[in-house]
CSV table of C-alpha atoms in Angstrom, one decimal:
chain,number,residue,atom,x,y,z
A,1,MET,CA,6.2,-15.6,-13.5
A,2,ASN,CA,7.3,-19.1,-12.6
A,3,PHE,CA,10.3,-17.7,-10.7
A,4,ILE,CA,8.0,-16.3,-8.0
A,5,LYS,CA,6.5,-18.7,-5.5
A,6,GLU,CA,3.9,-17.5,-2.9
A,7,LEU,CA,4.5,-18.7,0.6
A,8,ASP,CA,2.4,-19.0,3.8
A,9,GLY,CA,3.5,-17.6,7.1
A,10,GLY,CA,4.3,-13.9,6.4
A,11,PHE,CA,7.5,-12.8,8.1
A,12,SER,CA,8.1,-16.2,9.5
A,13,VAL,CA,9.7,-17.3,6.2
A,14,ILE,CA,12.7,-14.9,6.8
A,15,GLU,CA,15.6,-16.2,8.9
A,16,ASN,CA,17.2,-14.0,11.6
A,17,LEU,CA,14.0,-12.0,12.0
A,18,LYS,CA,11.6,-11.7,15.0
A,19,VAL,CA,8.3,-9.9,15.1
A,20,SER,CA,5.4,-9.4,17.5
A,21,GLY,CA,2.2,-7.6,18.0
A,22,ALA,CA,0.0,-6.7,20.9
A,23,ARG,CA,-3.1,-4.5,21.4
A,24,GLU,CA,-5.0,-2.8,24.2
A,25,GLY,CA,-8.3,-1.4,22.9
A,26,LYS,CA,-7.6,0.8,19.9
A,27,TYR,CA,-3.8,1.0,20.7
A,28,GLY,CA,-1.5,-1.5,19.2
A,29,VAL,CA,2.3,-2.0,19.0
A,30,THR,CA,4.2,-4.0,16.4
A,31,ILE,CA,7.9,-4.7,16.8
A,32,ILE,CA,10.2,-6.0,14.0
A,33,VAL,CA,13.7,-7.1,14.9
A,34,SER,CA,16.2,-7.8,12.0
A,35,PRO,CA,19.7,-7.0,13.3
A,36,ASN,CA,22.2,-5.1,11.1
A,37,SER,CA,19.9,-4.8,8.1
A,38,THR,CA,20.6,-2.4,5.3
A,39,ALA,CA,17.5,-0.3,4.8
A,40,SER,CA,15.7,2.5,3.0
A,41,ALA,CA,12.2,3.8,2.7
A,42,VAL,CA,9.7,6.0,0.9
A,43,PHE,CA,7.5,8.4,2.7
A,44,THR,CA,4.5,10.7,2.3
A,45,SER,CA,4.8,13.8,0.2
A,46,ASN,CA,2.3,15.7,2.4
A,47,LYS,CA,3.8,19.0,3.7
A,48,VAL,CA,2.5,18.1,7.1
A,49,VAL,CA,4.8,15.4,8.2
A,50,ALA,CA,4.4,13.3,11.4
A,51,ALA,CA,7.2,13.2,14.0
A,52,PRO,CA,8.0,9.5,13.5
A,53,VAL,CA,8.5,10.1,9.7
A,54,LYS,CA,11.0,12.8,10.4
A,55,TYR,CA,12.6,10.7,13.1
A,56,THR,CA,13.0,7.7,10.8
A,57,GLN,CA,14.2,9.8,7.9
A,58,ASN,CA,17.1,10.9,10.1
A,59,VAL,CA,17.9,7.3,11.4
A,60,LEU,CA,18.0,6.1,7.8
A,61,LYS,CA,20.9,8.3,7.0
A,62,LYS,CA,23.1,5.6,8.5
A,63,GLY,CA,21.6,3.0,6.1
A,64,ILE,CA,21.3,0.4,8.9
A,65,ILE,CA,18.1,-0.6,10.7
A,66,SER,CA,18.1,-3.3,13.4
A,67,ALA,CA,14.5,-2.8,14.7
A,68,VAL,CA,11.3,-1.0,14.0
A,69,PHE,CA,8.7,0.2,16.5
A,70,VAL,CA,5.2,0.7,15.1
A,71,ASN,CA,2.1,1.9,17.0
A,72,SER,CA,-1.5,2.3,16.0
A,73,GLY,CA,-4.2,4.4,17.5
A,74,ASN,CA,-2.2,7.7,17.5
A,75,ALA,CA,-0.4,9.3,14.5
A,76,ASN,CA,1.9,11.4,16.7
A,77,CYS,CA,1.4,14.2,14.0
A,78,PHE,CA,1.1,17.9,14.6
A,79,THR,CA,2.2,17.3,18.2
A,80,GLY,CA,5.1,19.8,18.2
A,81,GLN,CA,8.3,19.1,20.1
A,82,GLN,CA,6.5,16.7,22.4
A,83,GLY,CA,6.0,14.4,19.4
A,84,PHE,CA,9.8,14.1,18.9
A,85,LYS,CA,10.3,13.5,22.6
A,86,ASP,CA,7.8,10.7,22.5
A,87,CYS,CA,9.6,9.1,19.6
A,88,GLU,CA,12.8,9.2,21.6
A,89,THR,CA,11.1,7.7,24.7
A,90,LEU,CA,9.7,4.8,22.7
A,91,VAL,CA,13.0,4.2,20.8
A,92,GLU,CA,14.9,4.2,24.1
A,93,LEU,CA,12.5,1.7,25.6
A,94,LEU,CA,13.2,-0.7,22.6
A,95,SER,CA,16.9,0.1,22.7
A,96,LYS,CA,17.3,-0.9,26.4
A,97,ASP,CA,15.2,-4.0,26.2
A,98,LEU,CA,16.8,-5.4,23.0
A,99,LYS,CA,20.3,-3.9,23.5
A,100,ILE,CA,20.2,-2.3,20.1
A,101,PRO,CA,21.7,1.2,19.4
A,102,LYS,CA,19.1,3.9,19.3
A,103,ASP,CA,20.4,5.1,15.9
A,104,GLU,CA,19.4,1.7,14.4
A,105,ILE,CA,15.8,1.8,15.5
A,106,ALA,CA,13.1,3.2,13.2
A,107,ILE,CA,9.7,4.3,14.4
A,108,SER,CA,6.3,4.7,12.7
A,109,SER,CA,2.8,5.6,13.9
A,110,THR,CA,-0.8,5.6,12.6
A,111,GLY,CA,-4.0,6.8,14.0
A,112,VAL,CA,-5.6,10.1,15.0
A,113,ILE,CA,-3.8,13.3,14.0
A,114,GLY,CA,-3.2,16.2,16.4
A,115,ARG,CA,-3.5,14.2,19.7
A,116,GLU,CA,-0.6,13.8,22.0
A,117,MET,CA,0.7,10.2,22.3
A,118,PRO,CA,-0.7,8.4,25.3
A,119,ILE,CA,2.8,7.3,26.2
A,120,ASP,CA,1.9,5.3,29.3
A,121,ILE,CA,-0.5,3.1,27.4
A,122,ILE,CA,1.7,2.7,24.4
A,123,SER,CA,4.7,1.8,26.6
A,124,LYS,CA,2.6,-0.8,28.4
A,125,VAL,CA,1.6,-2.4,25.1
A,126,ALA,CA,5.2,-2.2,23.9
A,127,TYR,CA,6.4,-4.3,26.8
A,128,GLU,CA,3.7,-6.8,26.1
A,129,SER,CA,4.7,-7.0,22.5
A,130,LEU,CA,8.4,-7.4,23.4
A,131,SER,CA,7.5,-10.4,25.5
A,132,LYS,CA,6.0,-12.1,22.5
A,133,LEU,CA,8.8,-11.7,20.0
A,134,GLY,CA,9.2,-14.8,17.8
A,135,ASN,CA,9.4,-16.1,14.2
A,136,ASP,CA,6.3,-18.2,13.8
A,137,PRO,CA,3.4,-17.5,11.4
A,138,GLU,CA,1.4,-16.5,14.5
A,139,ASN,CA,3.9,-13.8,15.3
A,140,SER,CA,3.7,-12.4,11.8
A,141,LEU,CA,-0.1,-12.4,11.9
A,142,ALA,CA,-0.1,-10.7,15.3
A,143,ALA,CA,2.2,-8.0,13.9
A,144,ALA,CA,-0.1,-7.3,11.0
A,145,LYS,CA,-3.1,-7.1,13.3
A,146,ALA,CA,-1.5,-4.8,15.8
A,147,ILE,CA,-1.0,-2.0,13.3
A,148,MET,CA,-4.6,-2.1,12.0
A,149,THR,CA,-6.9,0.9,12.6
A,150,THR,CA,-10.1,0.9,10.5
A,151,ASP,CA,-8.7,-2.1,8.5
A,152,THR,CA,-11.1,-5.1,8.6
A,153,PHE,CA,-8.4,-7.7,7.9
A,154,PRO,CA,-4.6,-8.1,8.4
A,155,LYS,CA,-2.5,-7.8,5.2
A,156,GLU,CA,0.7,-9.8,4.7
A,157,CYS,CA,2.5,-11.5,1.8
A,158,ALA,CA,5.6,-13.7,1.5
A,159,LEU,CA,7.5,-14.9,-1.6
A,160,GLU,CA,10.4,-17.1,-2.6
A,161,VAL,CA,12.2,-15.8,-5.7
A,162,THR,CA,14.5,-17.7,-8.0
A,163,LEU,CA,17.0,-15.2,-9.3
A,164,THR,CA,18.4,-15.2,-12.9
A,165,SER,CA,21.5,-16.9,-11.4
A,166,GLY,CA,19.3,-19.8,-10.1
A,167,GLU,CA,19.8,-18.8,-6.5
A,168,THR,CA,16.8,-18.2,-4.3
A,169,VAL,CA,15.9,-15.5,-1.8
A,170,LYS,CA,12.8,-14.6,0.2
A,171,ILE,CA,10.8,-11.4,0.6
A,172,ALA,CA,8.0,-10.8,3.1
A,173,GLY,CA,5.9,-7.8,4.1
A,174,ILE,CA,2.9,-6.6,6.1
A,175,THR,CA,0.9,-3.4,5.5
A,176,LYS,CA,-2.0,-1.5,7.0
A,177,GLY,CA,-4.3,0.8,5.2
A,178,SER,CA,-8.1,1.2,4.7
A,179,GLY,CA,-8.9,4.9,4.6
A,180,MET,CA,-7.1,8.2,3.9
A,181,ILE,CA,-5.6,6.4,0.9
A,182,ALA,CA,-4.5,8.5,-2.1
A,183,PRO,CA,-1.8,8.6,-4.8
A,184,ASN,CA,1.6,9.3,-3.3
A,185,MET,CA,0.8,6.5,-0.8
A,186,GLY,CA,-2.1,6.6,1.7
A,187,THR,CA,-2.6,6.3,5.5
A,188,MET,CA,-0.5,3.3,4.9
A,189,LEU,CA,2.4,1.7,6.7
A,190,SER,CA,4.2,-1.1,5.0
A,191,PHE,CA,7.3,-3.0,6.3
A,192,ILE,CA,9.2,-5.4,4.0
A,193,VAL,CA,12.1,-7.6,4.9
A,194,THR,CA,14.2,-9.8,2.6
A,195,ASP,CA,17.0,-12.2,3.4
A,196,ALA,CA,19.0,-11.0,0.3
A,197,VAL,CA,22.2,-9.0,0.5
A,198,ILE,CA,21.4,-5.5,-0.9
A,199,PRO,CA,23.2,-2.2,-0.3
A,200,ALA,CA,20.9,0.5,1.2
A,201,GLY,CA,21.2,2.7,-1.9
A,202,GLU,CA,20.0,-0.1,-4.2
A,203,ILE,CA,17.1,-0.8,-1.8
A,204,LYS,CA,16.0,2.8,-2.3
A,205,LYS,CA,16.1,2.5,-6.1
A,206,ALA,CA,14.2,-0.8,-6.1
A,207,LEU,CA,11.6,0.3,-3.6
A,208,LYS,CA,10.9,3.5,-5.5
A,209,VAL,CA,10.2,1.5,-8.7
A,210,SER,CA,7.9,-0.8,-6.9
A,211,ALA,CA,6.1,1.9,-4.9
A,212,ASP,CA,5.4,3.9,-8.1
A,213,ILE,CA,3.4,1.0,-9.6
A,214,SER,CA,1.7,-0.2,-6.4
A,215,PHE,CA,1.2,2.0,-3.4
A,216,ASN,CA,1.2,5.2,-5.5
A,217,MET,CA,-1.5,3.7,-7.7
A,218,ILE,CA,-4.3,3.1,-5.1
A,219,VAL,CA,-7.1,5.4,-4.1
A,220,VAL,CA,-9.8,4.9,-1.5
A,221,ASP,CA,-10.8,8.5,-0.8
A,222,GLY,CA,-8.3,10.9,-2.3
A,223,ASP,CA,-6.9,12.1,1.0
A,224,GLU,CA,-3.2,11.8,1.4
A,225,SER,CA,-1.9,11.0,4.9
A,226,THR,CA,0.8,12.6,7.0
A,227,ASN,CA,2.4,9.3,8.1
A,228,ASP,CA,2.8,7.2,5.0
A,229,THR,CA,5.9,5.0,5.3
A,230,CYS,CA,7.1,2.0,3.3
A,231,LEU,CA,10.3,0.7,4.9
A,232,MET,CA,12.4,-2.1,3.4
A,233,MET,CA,15.2,-4.0,5.2
A,234,ALA,CA,17.7,-6.6,3.8
A,235,ASN,CA,19.2,-8.7,6.6
A,236,GLY,CA,21.4,-10.8,4.3
A,237,ALA,CA,20.6,-14.0,6.1
A,238,SER,CA,20.7,-16.0,2.8
A,239,GLY,CA,24.1,-14.7,1.9
A,240,VAL,CA,22.8,-14.2,-1.7
A,241,GLU,CA,23.6,-10.9,-3.5
A,242,VAL,CA,20.9,-9.6,-5.8
A,243,VAL,CA,22.9,-6.7,-7.2
A,244,LYS,CA,25.6,-7.7,-9.6
A,245,ASP,CA,27.9,-5.2,-11.4
A,246,GLY,CA,25.6,-2.4,-10.2
A,247,GLU,CA,22.4,-3.9,-11.7
A,248,MET,CA,19.5,-5.3,-9.6
A,249,ASP,CA,18.6,-8.8,-10.6
A,250,SER,CA,15.5,-8.5,-12.8
A,251,ASN,CA,13.7,-11.4,-11.1
A,252,PHE,CA,14.1,-9.8,-7.7
A,253,GLN,CA,12.7,-6.5,-8.9
A,254,GLU,CA,9.7,-8.3,-10.4
A,255,ALA,CA,9.1,-10.1,-7.2
A,256,LEU,CA,9.3,-6.9,-5.2
A,257,ASN,CA,6.9,-5.3,-7.6
A,258,TYR,CA,4.6,-8.4,-7.2
A,259,LEU,CA,4.7,-8.2,-3.4
A,260,CYS,CA,4.0,-4.4,-3.3
A,261,ILE,CA,1.1,-4.7,-5.8
A,262,ASP,CA,-0.4,-7.6,-3.7
A,263,LEU,CA,-0.3,-5.5,-0.5
A,264,ALA,CA,-1.6,-2.4,-2.3
A,265,LYS,CA,-4.5,-4.3,-3.8
A,266,LYS,CA,-5.4,-5.7,-0.4
A,267,MET,CA,-5.6,-2.1,1.0
A,268,ALA,CA,-7.8,-1.0,-1.9
A,269,ARG,CA,-10.0,-4.1,-1.4
A,270,ASP,CA,-10.3,-3.1,2.3
A,271,GLY,CA,-11.2,0.5,1.7
A,272,GLU,CA,-13.3,2.0,4.5
A,273,GLY,CA,-16.9,0.9,3.9
A,274,ALA,CA,-16.1,-0.7,0.6
A,275,THR,CA,-18.4,-3.3,-1.0
A,276,LYS,CA,-16.7,-3.5,-4.4
A,277,PHE,CA,-13.1,-3.7,-5.6
A,278,LEU,CA,-12.2,-1.5,-8.6
A,279,GLU,CA,-9.4,-1.8,-11.1
A,280,ALA,CA,-8.6,0.6,-14.0
A,281,ASN,CA,-6.4,-0.5,-16.8
A,282,VAL,CA,-5.2,2.1,-19.4
A,283,CYS,CA,-3.3,1.0,-22.5
A,284,ASN,CA,-2.0,2.7,-25.6
A,285,ALA,CA,-1.8,6.1,-24.0
A,286,ARG,CA,0.6,8.7,-25.3
A,287,ASN,CA,3.1,7.5,-22.6
A,288,ASP,CA,3.2,5.8,-19.3
A,289,GLU,CA,2.8,9.0,-17.3
A,290,ASP,CA,-0.4,9.8,-19.3
A,291,ALA,CA,-1.6,6.3,-18.6
A,292,ARG,CA,-1.0,6.8,-14.8
A,293,LEU,CA,-2.9,10.1,-14.9
A,294,ALA,CA,-5.9,8.6,-16.5
A,295,ALA,CA,-6.0,5.4,-14.4
A,296,LYS,CA,-5.7,7.3,-11.1
A,297,SER,CA,-8.3,9.9,-12.2
A,298,ILE,CA,-10.8,7.1,-12.8
A,299,ILE,CA,-10.2,5.5,-9.5
A,300,SER,CA,-10.2,8.8,-7.7
A,301,SER,CA,-13.5,10.1,-9.2
A,302,SER,CA,-16.1,10.4,-6.3
A,303,LEU,CA,-18.9,10.4,-8.9
A,304,PHE,CA,-17.7,7.2,-10.6
A,305,LYS,CA,-17.0,5.5,-7.3
A,306,SER,CA,-20.5,6.4,-6.2
A,307,ALA,CA,-21.9,5.0,-9.4
A,308,VAL,CA,-20.0,1.8,-8.8
A,309,PHE,CA,-21.6,1.5,-5.3
A,310,GLY,CA,-25.0,2.0,-6.9
A,311,GLY,CA,-24.4,-0.5,-9.7
A,312,ASP,CA,-24.8,2.2,-12.3
A,313,PRO,CA,-22.7,1.8,-15.5
A,314,ASN,CA,-22.4,5.5,-16.0
A,315,TRP,CA,-19.4,5.6,-18.4
A,316,GLY,CA,-19.8,9.3,-18.9
A,317,ARG,CA,-18.2,9.7,-15.5
A,318,ILE,CA,-15.3,7.6,-16.6
A,319,VAL,CA,-14.6,9.6,-19.8
A,320,SER,CA,-15.1,12.9,-17.8
A,321,ALA,CA,-12.5,11.7,-15.3
A,322,ILE,CA,-10.0,10.9,-18.0
A,323,GLY,CA,-10.7,14.3,-19.6
A,324,TYR,CA,-9.7,16.3,-16.6
A,325,SER,CA,-6.8,14.1,-15.6
A,326,GLY,CA,-4.3,16.1,-17.6
A,327,CYS,CA,-3.5,13.3,-20.1
A,328,ASP,CA,-3.8,13.5,-23.9
A,329,LEU,CA,-7.2,12.2,-25.0
A,330,ASN,CA,-9.0,12.0,-28.4
A,331,PRO,CA,-12.7,11.2,-27.7
A,332,ASP,CA,-13.2,10.2,-31.3
A,333,ILE,CA,-10.9,7.1,-31.0
A,334,VAL,CA,-11.1,6.0,-27.3
A,335,THR,CA,-12.5,2.6,-26.3
A,336,ILE,CA,-14.1,2.1,-22.9
A,337,SER,CA,-15.1,-1.3,-21.6
A,338,ILE,CA,-16.1,-2.7,-18.2
A,339,ALA,CA,-15.6,-6.3,-17.0
A,340,ASP,CA,-16.1,-8.6,-14.0
A,341,ASP,CA,-14.7,-12.1,-13.4
A,342,THR,CA,-16.9,-13.6,-16.1
A,343,ASP,CA,-17.8,-11.0,-18.7
A,344,GLU,CA,-16.5,-7.9,-20.5
A,345,VAL,CA,-18.5,-5.4,-22.6
A,346,ASP,CA,-17.6,-2.4,-24.7
A,347,LEU,CA,-19.4,0.8,-23.8
A,348,VAL,CA,-17.6,2.9,-26.3
A,349,LYS,CA,-15.7,1.5,-29.3
A,350,ASN,CA,-13.2,3.7,-31.2
A,351,GLY,CA,-15.3,6.7,-30.1
A,352,GLU,CA,-18.6,5.1,-31.1
A,353,ILE,CA,-21.2,4.9,-28.3
A,354,LEU,CA,-22.6,1.4,-28.0
A,355,ALA,CA,-24.2,1.4,-24.5
A,356,PHE,CA,-27.5,3.2,-25.3
A,357,GLU,CA,-30.7,2.7,-23.4
A,358,ASP,CA,-32.3,-0.7,-24.2
A,359,THR,CA,-29.2,-2.1,-25.9
A,360,PRO,CA,-27.7,-5.5,-25.0
A,361,TYR,CA,-24.4,-3.6,-24.2
A,362,LEU,CA,-26.1,-1.6,-21.5
A,363,GLU,CA,-27.9,-4.6,-20.1
A,364,ARG,CA,-24.7,-6.6,-19.8
A,365,ALA,CA,-23.0,-3.6,-18.3
A,366,GLU,CA,-25.7,-3.3,-15.6
A,367,LYS,CA,-25.1,-6.9,-14.6
A,368,ILE,CA,-21.4,-6.5,-14.5
A,369,MET,CA,-21.8,-3.5,-12.2
A,370,GLN,CA,-23.5,-5.7,-9.6
A,371,SER,CA,-20.3,-7.8,-9.2
A,372,LYS,CA,-17.8,-7.5,-6.3
A,373,ASN,CA,-14.9,-7.1,-8.7
A,374,ILE,CA,-15.2,-4.5,-11.4
A,375,THR,CA,-12.5,-3.7,-14.0
A,376,VAL,CA,-12.5,-0.6,-16.3
A,377,ASN,CA,-10.4,-1.0,-19.5
A,378,ILE,CA,-9.4,2.0,-21.5
A,379,ASP,CA,-7.7,1.9,-24.9
A,380,MET,CA,-6.5,5.5,-25.7
A,381,ASP,CA,-5.1,4.5,-29.2
A,382,LEU,CA,-2.5,7.2,-29.0
A,383,GLY,CA,0.8,5.4,-28.2
A,384,ASP,CA,2.2,2.6,-26.1
A,385,GLY,CA,1.8,3.9,-22.5
A,386,GLU,CA,0.1,1.7,-20.0
A,387,ALA,CA,-0.8,1.7,-16.3
A,388,THR,CA,-3.1,0.1,-13.7
A,389,ALA,CA,-4.7,1.7,-10.6
A,390,TRP,CA,-6.8,0.2,-7.9
A,391,GLY,CA,-9.6,1.4,-5.6
A,392,CYS,CA,-13.1,0.7,-4.3
A,393,ASP,CA,-16.5,2.1,-4.3
A,394,LEU,CA,-17.6,5.1,-2.2
A,395,THR,CA,-20.4,4.1,0.2
A,396,TYR,CA,-22.6,5.3,3.0
A,397,ASP,CA,-20.5,3.5,5.5
A,398,TYR,CA,-17.4,5.4,4.4
A,399,VAL,CA,-19.1,8.6,5.6
A,400,LYS,CA,-20.2,7.0,8.8
A,401,ILE,CA,-16.8,5.6,9.7
A,402,ASN,CA,-15.1,8.9,9.1
A,403,ALA,CA,-17.9,11.0,10.8
A,404,GLU,CA,-17.3,9.0,14.0
A,405,TYR,CA,-13.5,8.5,13.7
A,406,THR,CA,-12.4,10.4,16.8
A,407,THR,CA,-15.6,9.8,18.9
């Protein structure tokens, strides 16, 4: 895709945008200021929904967001009426300092569920973050770091897109997520800003397309969060419209897909305790939905993820996961292979088992399973459906991190 150019600097590539981040211990505050931006978002499908998610859903009815307040260290979930009051308190703090209407400020939180917000600490960190607002690469990096919880590295991406018209626009985003990651998004927060001109309704459509093939196709542990939010804003600073005659520019959609997939893969790579990155590609399924079911089932399988950690090419766990995924499968014609960055080997070819004990197929598979990047390729030979999912291995450290999460 030669119409997409990766840029350094994260949010700093977007004009008319200021960001910041600050931390005190486990508590962080990120602030994003992009005045009069059209906006939309996708959220968790968990029936237990955090106060900031409900608050922001209400704010988005207007279709305009000028600022976003994000805190880490406390999810503000299952906190009753006090949770909504705390959202209002923090939004008012931002509104007074930035002189932005309260109904144009979104709020998002991540951290421990069921604990009241330490409002004094969060407010203190918020004022520090406000004092650091800027548009340099360092500001973007600080914003990405401030929303981290168990993440081991900050996650950001920036692109320049050449549209089909020849005009250019930019898109940038940051995300956080390491554990409690499952289909239908994970304990993930993602914030995307573009300098393109896009109506809020069109942002919603484009973001849904991108989320379905990116954030909704990653699995770390199979647990779905209560706070998942992916918010996208378009501040129009470029003056370039990407929707013409009711149609989204195809290059822009591809670039948004690229950005979301990049951020999603970074989350999967940073899975709690992970030592290996895992990708599952399914082709020739009955349809795309079947392919998604199969790919996510492989990535979600605790047994296979454990085998990946142990370096065991136990393909029986792969075929089992496909079998219970709900997709159509004919074991007599399926092909299963695994690969790393340098080699690929068939384990099963058109239903015929190749990777027996003491075969060169199994020996190569065992070497591949020691690699840091492992790909599972499945050819269902039933249609033209395809999908890709991403995840990581399941390790001792995952249990340790989550056994000690609130202590």
